Amino acid sequence: MFEAPARIAFKCSACGLKLAELEKGARLAGLITIVVAALLISAAIALDIAVRPPLWLHAVIWIPLTIGGVIGSLRLFKVTMLYSSYEHRRTDISEE
């Protein structure tokens, strides 16, 4: 379904469904990234206030969490939007 960490493939390799036609909501992906960033920044500030770890430890903790959180949330968001578009298209076809 994905050809890159957060990019939908143009076509399903198993069934041949054209996924690029179903992908919508790319503009909202930026909003998802901003929400994840705000949550991570809040957590980083809370950790810094509570424990005061050194800067290198912040980097070791937050760089992988940021990369994983953004890619994971984008994949989940895109799959949800793709499924929603597929179901909407399927109901439009069945009504005709």
GROMACS .gro file of C-alpha atoms in nm:
model
   96
    1MET     CA    1   0.000   0.000   0.000
    2PHE     CA    2   0.293   0.233   0.068
    3GLU     CA    3   0.586   0.287  -0.168
    4ALA     CA    4   0.772   0.511   0.078
    5PRO     CA    5   0.742   0.559   0.454
    6ALA     CA    6   0.446   0.799   0.424
    7ARG     CA    7   0.356   0.795   0.054
    8ILE     CA    8   0.069   0.590  -0.086
    9ALA     CA    9   0.154   0.373  -0.387
   10PHE     CA   10  -0.013   0.459  -0.717
   11LYS     CA   11  -0.158   0.111  -0.755
   12CYS     CA   12  -0.210  -0.186  -0.524
   13SER     CA   13   0.039  -0.459  -0.604
   14ALA     CA   14  -0.204  -0.735  -0.499
   15CYS     CA   15  -0.536  -0.637  -0.659
   16GLY     CA   16  -0.448  -0.356  -0.903
   17LEU     CA   17  -0.674  -0.096  -0.738
   18LYS     CA   18  -0.565   0.254  -0.835
   19LEU     CA   19  -0.493   0.407  -0.496
   20ALA     CA   20  -0.380   0.742  -0.634
   21GLU     CA   21  -0.737   0.815  -0.747
   22LEU     CA   22  -0.866   0.752  -0.394
   23GLU     CA   23  -0.606   0.953  -0.204
   24LYS     CA   24  -0.757   1.271  -0.072
   25GLY     CA   25  -0.682   1.484   0.229
   26ALA     CA   26  -0.318   1.558   0.154
   27ARG     CA   27  -0.368   1.911   0.283
   28LEU     CA   28  -0.476   1.775   0.620
   29ALA     CA   29  -0.152   1.580   0.650
   30GLY     CA   30   0.023   1.904   0.746
   31LEU     CA   31  -0.228   1.954   1.026
   32ILE     CA   32  -0.161   1.602   1.155
   33THR     CA   33   0.213   1.679   1.156
   34ILE     CA   34   0.155   2.002   1.349
   35VAL     CA   35  -0.059   1.821   1.610
   36VAL     CA   36   0.205   1.550   1.657
   37ALA     CA   37   0.477   1.816   1.682
   38ALA     CA   38   0.280   2.009   1.945
   39LEU     CA   39   0.231   1.694   2.152
   40LEU     CA   40   0.600   1.605   2.129
   41ILE     CA   41   0.710   1.958   2.216
   42SER     CA   42   0.480   1.957   2.519
   43ALA     CA   43   0.621   1.624   2.632
   44ALA     CA   44   0.979   1.747   2.581
   45ILE     CA   45   0.913   2.058   2.788
   46ALA     CA   46   0.747   1.853   3.063
   47LEU     CA   47   1.044   1.614   3.070
   48ASP     CA   48   1.287   1.904   3.082
   49ILE     CA   49   1.101   2.067   3.373
   50ALA     CA   50   1.071   1.740   3.566
   51VAL     CA   51   1.415   1.583   3.516
   52ARG     CA   52   1.647   1.838   3.344
   53PRO     CA   53   1.835   1.583   3.130
   54PRO     CA   54   2.136   1.699   2.927
   55LEU     CA   55   2.087   1.819   2.569
   56TRP     CA   56   2.236   1.506   2.414
   57LEU     CA   57   1.982   1.291   2.600
   58HIS     CA   58   1.700   1.507   2.467
   59ALA     CA   59   1.833   1.443   2.115
   60VAL     CA   60   1.858   1.068   2.175
   61ILE     CA   61   1.502   1.057   2.306
   62TRP     CA   62   1.315   1.302   2.082
   63ILE     CA   63   1.470   1.255   1.737
   64PRO     CA   64   1.357   0.891   1.700
   65LEU     CA   65   1.022   0.964   1.868
   66THR     CA   66   0.960   1.254   1.630
   67ILE     CA   67   1.047   1.055   1.319
   68GLY     CA   68   0.844   0.753   1.430
   69GLY     CA   69   0.552   0.960   1.553
   70VAL     CA   70   0.520   1.168   1.239
   71ILE     CA   71   0.560   0.877   0.997
   72GLY     CA   72   0.330   0.653   1.202
   73SER     CA   73   0.057   0.913   1.235
   74LEU     CA   74   0.076   1.004   0.866
   75ARG     CA   75   0.047   0.639   0.766
   76LEU     CA   76  -0.252   0.590   0.994
   77PHE     CA   77  -0.415   0.911   0.870
   78LYS     CA   78  -0.359   0.827   0.503
   79VAL     CA   79  -0.492   0.474   0.540
   80THR     CA   80  -0.799   0.608   0.721
   81MET     CA   81  -0.861   0.866   0.448
   82LEU     CA   82  -0.802   0.606   0.175
   83TYR     CA   83  -1.049   0.368   0.337
   84SER     CA   84  -1.303   0.647   0.375
   85SER     CA   85  -1.267   0.744   0.008
   86TYR     CA   86  -1.299   0.380  -0.100
   87GLU     CA   87  -1.614   0.327   0.106
   88HIS     CA   88  -1.763   0.654  -0.019
   89ARG     CA   89  -1.690   0.560  -0.380
   90ARG     CA   90  -1.833   0.212  -0.326
   91THR     CA   91  -2.159   0.348  -0.186
   92ASP     CA   92  -2.187   0.597  -0.475
   93ILE     CA   93  -2.150   0.314  -0.727
   94SER     CA   94  -2.407   0.092  -0.551
   95GLU     CA   95  -2.665   0.374  -0.547
   96GLU     CA   96  -2.648   0.419  -0.924
   0.00000   0.00000   0.00000
